[in-house]
Tab-separated table of C-alpha atoms (C1' of nucleotides) in Angstrom:
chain	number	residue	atom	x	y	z
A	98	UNK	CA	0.000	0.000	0.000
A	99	UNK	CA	0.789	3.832	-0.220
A	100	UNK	CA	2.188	3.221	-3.448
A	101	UNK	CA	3.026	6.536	-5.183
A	102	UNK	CA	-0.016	7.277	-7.753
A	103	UNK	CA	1.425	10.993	-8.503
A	104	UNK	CA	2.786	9.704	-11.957
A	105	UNK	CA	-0.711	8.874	-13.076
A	106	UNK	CA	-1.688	12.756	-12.885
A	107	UNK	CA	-1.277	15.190	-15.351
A	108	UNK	CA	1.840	17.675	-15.949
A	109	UNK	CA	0.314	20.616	-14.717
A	110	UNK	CA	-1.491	18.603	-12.207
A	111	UNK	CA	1.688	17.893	-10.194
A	112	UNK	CA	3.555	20.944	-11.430
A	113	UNK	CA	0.850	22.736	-9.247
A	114	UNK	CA	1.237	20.141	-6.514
A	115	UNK	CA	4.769	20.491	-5.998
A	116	UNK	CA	4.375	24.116	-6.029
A	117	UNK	CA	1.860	24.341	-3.210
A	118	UNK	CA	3.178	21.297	-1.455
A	119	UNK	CA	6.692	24.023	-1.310
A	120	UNK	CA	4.566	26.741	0.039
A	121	UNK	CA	2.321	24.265	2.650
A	122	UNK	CA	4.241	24.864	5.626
A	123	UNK	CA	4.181	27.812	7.744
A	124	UNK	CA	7.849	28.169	8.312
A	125	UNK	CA	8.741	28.188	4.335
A	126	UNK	CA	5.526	30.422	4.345
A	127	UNK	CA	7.770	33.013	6.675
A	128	UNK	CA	10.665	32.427	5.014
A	129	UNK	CA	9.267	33.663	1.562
A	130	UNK	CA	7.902	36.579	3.329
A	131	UNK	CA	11.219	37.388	4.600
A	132	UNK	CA	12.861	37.205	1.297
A	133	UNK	CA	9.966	39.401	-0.467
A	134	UNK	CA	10.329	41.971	2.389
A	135	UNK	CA	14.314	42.649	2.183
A	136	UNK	CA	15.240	42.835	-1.350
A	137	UNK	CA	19.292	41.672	-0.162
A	138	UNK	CA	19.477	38.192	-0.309
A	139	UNK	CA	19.540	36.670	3.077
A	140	UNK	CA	21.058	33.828	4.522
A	141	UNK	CA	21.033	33.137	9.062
A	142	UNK	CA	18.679	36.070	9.705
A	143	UNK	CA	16.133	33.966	8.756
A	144	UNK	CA	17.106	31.599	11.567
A	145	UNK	CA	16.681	34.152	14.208
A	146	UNK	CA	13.260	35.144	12.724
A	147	UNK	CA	12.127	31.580	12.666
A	148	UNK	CA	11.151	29.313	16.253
A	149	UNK	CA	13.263	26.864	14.447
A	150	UNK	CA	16.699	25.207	14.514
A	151	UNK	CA	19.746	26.451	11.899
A	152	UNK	CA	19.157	22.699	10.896
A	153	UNK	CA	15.704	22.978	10.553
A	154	UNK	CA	15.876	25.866	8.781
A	155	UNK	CA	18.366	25.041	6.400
A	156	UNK	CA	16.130	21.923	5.899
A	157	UNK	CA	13.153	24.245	4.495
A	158	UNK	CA	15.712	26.447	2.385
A	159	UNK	CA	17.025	23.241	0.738
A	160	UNK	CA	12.993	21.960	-0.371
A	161	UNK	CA	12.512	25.913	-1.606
A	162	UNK	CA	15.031	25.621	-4.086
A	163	UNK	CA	14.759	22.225	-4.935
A	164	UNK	CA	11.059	23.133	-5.690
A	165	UNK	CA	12.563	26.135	-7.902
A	166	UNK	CA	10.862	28.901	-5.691
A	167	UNK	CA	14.106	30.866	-4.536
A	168	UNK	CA	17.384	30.747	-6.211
A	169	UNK	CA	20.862	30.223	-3.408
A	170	UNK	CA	24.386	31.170	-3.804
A	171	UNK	CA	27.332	30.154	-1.851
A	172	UNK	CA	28.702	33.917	-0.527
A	173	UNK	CA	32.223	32.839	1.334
A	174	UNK	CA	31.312	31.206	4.275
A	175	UNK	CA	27.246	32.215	3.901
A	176	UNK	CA	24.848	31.417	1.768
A	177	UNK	CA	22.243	34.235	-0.318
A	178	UNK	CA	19.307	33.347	-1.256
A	179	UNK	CA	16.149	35.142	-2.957
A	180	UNK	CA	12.998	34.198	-4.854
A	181	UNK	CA	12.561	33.515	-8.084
A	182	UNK	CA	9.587	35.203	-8.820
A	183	UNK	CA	9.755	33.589	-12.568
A	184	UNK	CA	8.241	30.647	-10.829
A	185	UNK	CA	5.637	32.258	-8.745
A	186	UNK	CA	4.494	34.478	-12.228
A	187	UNK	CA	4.198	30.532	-13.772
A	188	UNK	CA	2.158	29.250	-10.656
A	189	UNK	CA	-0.582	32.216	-10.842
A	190	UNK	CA	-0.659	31.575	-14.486
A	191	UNK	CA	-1.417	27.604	-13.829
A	192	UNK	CA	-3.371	28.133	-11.136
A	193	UNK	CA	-5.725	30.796	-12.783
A	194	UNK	CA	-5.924	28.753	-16.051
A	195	UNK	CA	-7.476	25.977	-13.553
A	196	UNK	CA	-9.797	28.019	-11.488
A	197	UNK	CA	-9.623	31.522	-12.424
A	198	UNK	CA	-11.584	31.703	-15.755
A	199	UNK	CA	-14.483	29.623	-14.129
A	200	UNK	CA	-15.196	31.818	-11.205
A	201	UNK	CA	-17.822	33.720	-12.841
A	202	UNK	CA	-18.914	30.862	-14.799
A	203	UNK	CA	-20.235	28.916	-12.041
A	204	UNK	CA	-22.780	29.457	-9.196
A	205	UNK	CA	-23.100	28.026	-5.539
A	206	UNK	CA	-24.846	24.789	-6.382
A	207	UNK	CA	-25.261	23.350	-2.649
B	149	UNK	CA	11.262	15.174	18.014
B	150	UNK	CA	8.871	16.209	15.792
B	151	UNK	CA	7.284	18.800	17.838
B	152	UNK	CA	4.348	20.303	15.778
B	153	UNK	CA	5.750	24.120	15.786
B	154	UNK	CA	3.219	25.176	13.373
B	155	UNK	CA	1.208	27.217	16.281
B	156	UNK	CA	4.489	29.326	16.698
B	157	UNK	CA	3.459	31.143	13.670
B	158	UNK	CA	1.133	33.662	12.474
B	159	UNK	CA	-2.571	33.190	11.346
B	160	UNK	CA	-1.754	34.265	8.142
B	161	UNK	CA	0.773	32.246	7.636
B	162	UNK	CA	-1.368	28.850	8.569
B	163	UNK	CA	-4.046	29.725	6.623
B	164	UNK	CA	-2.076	29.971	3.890
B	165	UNK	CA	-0.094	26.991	4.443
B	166	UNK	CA	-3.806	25.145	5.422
B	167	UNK	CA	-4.951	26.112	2.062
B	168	UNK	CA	-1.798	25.302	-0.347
B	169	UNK	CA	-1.591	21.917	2.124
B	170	UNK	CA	-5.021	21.130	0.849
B	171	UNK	CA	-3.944	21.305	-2.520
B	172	UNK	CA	-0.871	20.001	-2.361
B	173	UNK	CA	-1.567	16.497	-4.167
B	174	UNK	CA	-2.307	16.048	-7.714
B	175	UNK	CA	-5.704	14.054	-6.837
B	176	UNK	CA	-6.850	16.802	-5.025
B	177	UNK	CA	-6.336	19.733	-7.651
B	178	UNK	CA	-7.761	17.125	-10.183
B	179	UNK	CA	-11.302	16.852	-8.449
B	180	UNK	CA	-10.563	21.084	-8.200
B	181	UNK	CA	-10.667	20.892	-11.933
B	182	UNK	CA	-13.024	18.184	-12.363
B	183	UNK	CA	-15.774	20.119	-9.977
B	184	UNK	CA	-14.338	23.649	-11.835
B	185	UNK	CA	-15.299	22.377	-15.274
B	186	UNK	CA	-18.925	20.691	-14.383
B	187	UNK	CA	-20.866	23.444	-12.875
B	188	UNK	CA	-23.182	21.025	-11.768
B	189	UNK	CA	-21.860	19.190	-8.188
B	190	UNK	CA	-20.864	15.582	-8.594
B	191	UNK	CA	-19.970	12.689	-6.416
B	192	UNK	CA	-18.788	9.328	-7.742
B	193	UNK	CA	-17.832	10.459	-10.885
B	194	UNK	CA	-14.648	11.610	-9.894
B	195	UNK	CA	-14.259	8.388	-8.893
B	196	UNK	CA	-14.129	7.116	-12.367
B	197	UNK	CA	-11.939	9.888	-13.481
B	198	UNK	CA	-9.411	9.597	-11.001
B	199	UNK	CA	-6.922	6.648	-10.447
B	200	UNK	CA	-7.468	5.804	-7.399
B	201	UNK	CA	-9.697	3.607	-5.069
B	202	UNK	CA	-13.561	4.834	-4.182
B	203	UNK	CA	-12.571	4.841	-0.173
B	204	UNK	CA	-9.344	7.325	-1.218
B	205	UNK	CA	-11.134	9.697	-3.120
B	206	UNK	CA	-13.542	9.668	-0.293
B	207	UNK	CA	-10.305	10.683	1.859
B	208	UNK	CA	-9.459	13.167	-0.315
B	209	UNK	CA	-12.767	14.449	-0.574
B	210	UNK	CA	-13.308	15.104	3.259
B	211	UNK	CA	-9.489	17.040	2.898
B	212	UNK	CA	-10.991	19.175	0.727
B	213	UNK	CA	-14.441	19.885	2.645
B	214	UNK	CA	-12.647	20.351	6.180
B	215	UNK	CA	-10.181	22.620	4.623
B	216	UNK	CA	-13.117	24.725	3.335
B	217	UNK	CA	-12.619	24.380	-0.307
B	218	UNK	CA	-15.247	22.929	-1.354
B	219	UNK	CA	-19.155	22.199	0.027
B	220	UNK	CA	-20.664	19.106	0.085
B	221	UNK	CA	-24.173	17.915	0.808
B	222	UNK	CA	-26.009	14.390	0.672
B	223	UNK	CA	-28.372	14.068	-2.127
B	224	UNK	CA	-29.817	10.993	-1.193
B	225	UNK	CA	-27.819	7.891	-1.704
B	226	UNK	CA	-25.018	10.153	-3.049
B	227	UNK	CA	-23.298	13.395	-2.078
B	228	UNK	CA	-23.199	16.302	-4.433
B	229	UNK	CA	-19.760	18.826	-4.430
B	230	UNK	CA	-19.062	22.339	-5.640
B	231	UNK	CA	-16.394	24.156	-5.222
B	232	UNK	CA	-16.281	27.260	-2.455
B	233	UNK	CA	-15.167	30.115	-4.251
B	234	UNK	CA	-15.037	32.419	-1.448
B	235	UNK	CA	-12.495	30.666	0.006
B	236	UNK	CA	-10.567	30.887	-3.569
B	237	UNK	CA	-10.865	34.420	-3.593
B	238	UNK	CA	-9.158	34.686	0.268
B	239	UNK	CA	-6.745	32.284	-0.364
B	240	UNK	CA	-5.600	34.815	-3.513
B	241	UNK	CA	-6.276	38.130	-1.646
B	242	UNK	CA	-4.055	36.474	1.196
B	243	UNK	CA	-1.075	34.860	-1.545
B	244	UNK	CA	-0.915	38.706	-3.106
B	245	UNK	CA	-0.713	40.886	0.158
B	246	UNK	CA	2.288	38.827	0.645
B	247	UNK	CA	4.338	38.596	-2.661
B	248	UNK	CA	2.458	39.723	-5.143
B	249	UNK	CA	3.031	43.450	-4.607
B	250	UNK	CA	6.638	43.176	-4.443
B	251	UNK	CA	7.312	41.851	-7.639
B	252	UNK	CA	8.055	44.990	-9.129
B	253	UNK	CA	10.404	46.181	-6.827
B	254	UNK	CA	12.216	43.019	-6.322
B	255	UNK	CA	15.038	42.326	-8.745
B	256	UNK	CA	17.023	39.343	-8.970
B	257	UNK	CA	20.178	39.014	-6.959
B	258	UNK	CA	21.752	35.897	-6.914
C	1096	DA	C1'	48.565	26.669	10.515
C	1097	DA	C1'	44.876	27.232	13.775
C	1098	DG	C1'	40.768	29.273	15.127
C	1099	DT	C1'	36.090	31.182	14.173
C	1100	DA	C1'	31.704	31.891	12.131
C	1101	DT	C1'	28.307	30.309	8.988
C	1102	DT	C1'	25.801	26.850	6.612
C	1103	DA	C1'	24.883	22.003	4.946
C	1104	DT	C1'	24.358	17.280	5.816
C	1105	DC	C1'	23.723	12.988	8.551
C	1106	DG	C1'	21.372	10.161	11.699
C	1107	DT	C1'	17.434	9.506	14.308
C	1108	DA	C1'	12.774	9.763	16.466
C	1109	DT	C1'	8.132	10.823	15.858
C	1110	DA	C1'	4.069	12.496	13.295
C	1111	DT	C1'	1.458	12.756	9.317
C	1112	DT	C1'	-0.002	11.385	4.716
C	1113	DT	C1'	-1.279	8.175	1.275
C	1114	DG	C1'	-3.535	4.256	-0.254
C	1115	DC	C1'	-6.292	0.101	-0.131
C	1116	DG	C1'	-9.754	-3.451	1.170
C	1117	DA	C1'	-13.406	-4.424	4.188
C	1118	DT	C1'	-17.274	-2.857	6.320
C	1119	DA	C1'	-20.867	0.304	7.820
C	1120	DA	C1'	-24.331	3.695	6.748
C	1121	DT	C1'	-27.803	5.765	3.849
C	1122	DA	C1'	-31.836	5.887	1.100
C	1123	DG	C1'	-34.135	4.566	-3.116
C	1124	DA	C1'	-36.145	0.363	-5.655
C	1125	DT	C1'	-38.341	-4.249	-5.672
D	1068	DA	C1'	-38.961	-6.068	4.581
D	1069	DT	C1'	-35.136	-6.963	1.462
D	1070	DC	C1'	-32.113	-5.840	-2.084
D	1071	DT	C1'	-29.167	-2.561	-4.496
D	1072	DA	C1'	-26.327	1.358	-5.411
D	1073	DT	C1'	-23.667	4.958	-3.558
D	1074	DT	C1'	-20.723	7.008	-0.227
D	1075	DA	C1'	-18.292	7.290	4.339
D	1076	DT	C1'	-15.537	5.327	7.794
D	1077	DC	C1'	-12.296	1.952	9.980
D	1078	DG	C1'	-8.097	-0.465	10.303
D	1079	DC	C1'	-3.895	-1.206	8.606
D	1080	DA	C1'	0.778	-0.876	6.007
D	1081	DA	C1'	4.073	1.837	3.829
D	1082	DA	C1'	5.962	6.211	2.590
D	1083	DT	C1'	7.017	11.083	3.627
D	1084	DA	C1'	7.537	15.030	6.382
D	1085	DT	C1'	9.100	17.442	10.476
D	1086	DA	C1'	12.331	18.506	13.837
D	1087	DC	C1'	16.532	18.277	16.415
D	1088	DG	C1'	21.439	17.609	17.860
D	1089	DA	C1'	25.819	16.361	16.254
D	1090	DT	C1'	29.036	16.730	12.871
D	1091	DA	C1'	31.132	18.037	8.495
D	1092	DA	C1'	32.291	21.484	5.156
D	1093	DT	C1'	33.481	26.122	3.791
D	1094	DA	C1'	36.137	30.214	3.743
D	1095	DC	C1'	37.504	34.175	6.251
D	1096	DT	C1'	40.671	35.916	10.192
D	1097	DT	C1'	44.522	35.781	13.182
DNA sequence: AAGTATTATCGTATATTTGCGATAATAGAT
DNA sequence: ATCTATTATCGCAAATATACGATAATACTT
């Protein structure tokens, strides 16, 4: 059991997943906010923002940019990282060709 | 280990990781689209769309009602689904007070 | 060369999610 | 009253996610 069924979905079906599976945590929620709100790329403040461990923290970074919502560096001994907003502009385009156009469309049924 | 931290943060924040959480599988933003497309509320015929077993779409289903995204009565023998725009709406109004308006004045950095 | 500060990774424990079959619950049809 | 069709729930197994401390890796400073 619990075999992995994602495969049997569409593209943009778990395109979209993996983008809002990224973003469906609060911490990586806080960390994106972070990174919107200072322009700089930042690397340990985020640690003393977050009620996390460095090696928690680190943990979210890594699943933000392997999910190709923030771009890292290596900066000497720290690392910079920022959002790639490229990716974001492709999620609300997904996501509204899904939902969006059909908002007016449809009705409360029950 | 394992402490659930997610209370440490803010309300914002949850909601919007509650929200992107509930569609964070491709299963689940497939019934999205299937309920989008059909104005009309349905009930086992996702079932035959989707790839999976009748008692995990069920699962899946009741994800998607507790989170709020859809509504779901019984219709007799069968239960009839729509989608809940409203919450839709928030969960965009809520995504674009925290990144959408900085696009602009974000460039890339690293 | 040794020390320091910053970040990434490893190992581990626990919690949650995913998926199915079996079974219960519901209400219409016979 | 019994059968049938539809949907929800239960119980379980396996996979994934979450979190931490400890440790490794990196590059600057002394």
């Amino acid at each position: 059991m619990a075999f992995n069924k994602k495969e049997e979905f569409s593209a943009k079906e778990q395109s979209l997943a993996a983008f809002t599976k990224a973003i469906s945590h609060p911490a990586r929620i806080a960390i994106l906010n972070v990174l919107a709100k200072k322009n700089e790329c930042i690397c340990g403040e985020i640690v003393d923002v977050l009620p996390l461990a460095q090696s928690t923290v680190s943990q979210h970074l890594k699943e933000l940019k392997m999910a190709g919502l923030i771009n890292g560096t290596v900066d000497g001994p720290r690392s910079c990282y920022c959002i790639n907003w490229k990716a974001f502009e492709k999620f609300n385009s997904d996501f509204n060709s899904l939902f969006e156009k059909l908002k007016e469309v449809n009705a409360k049924c029950c």
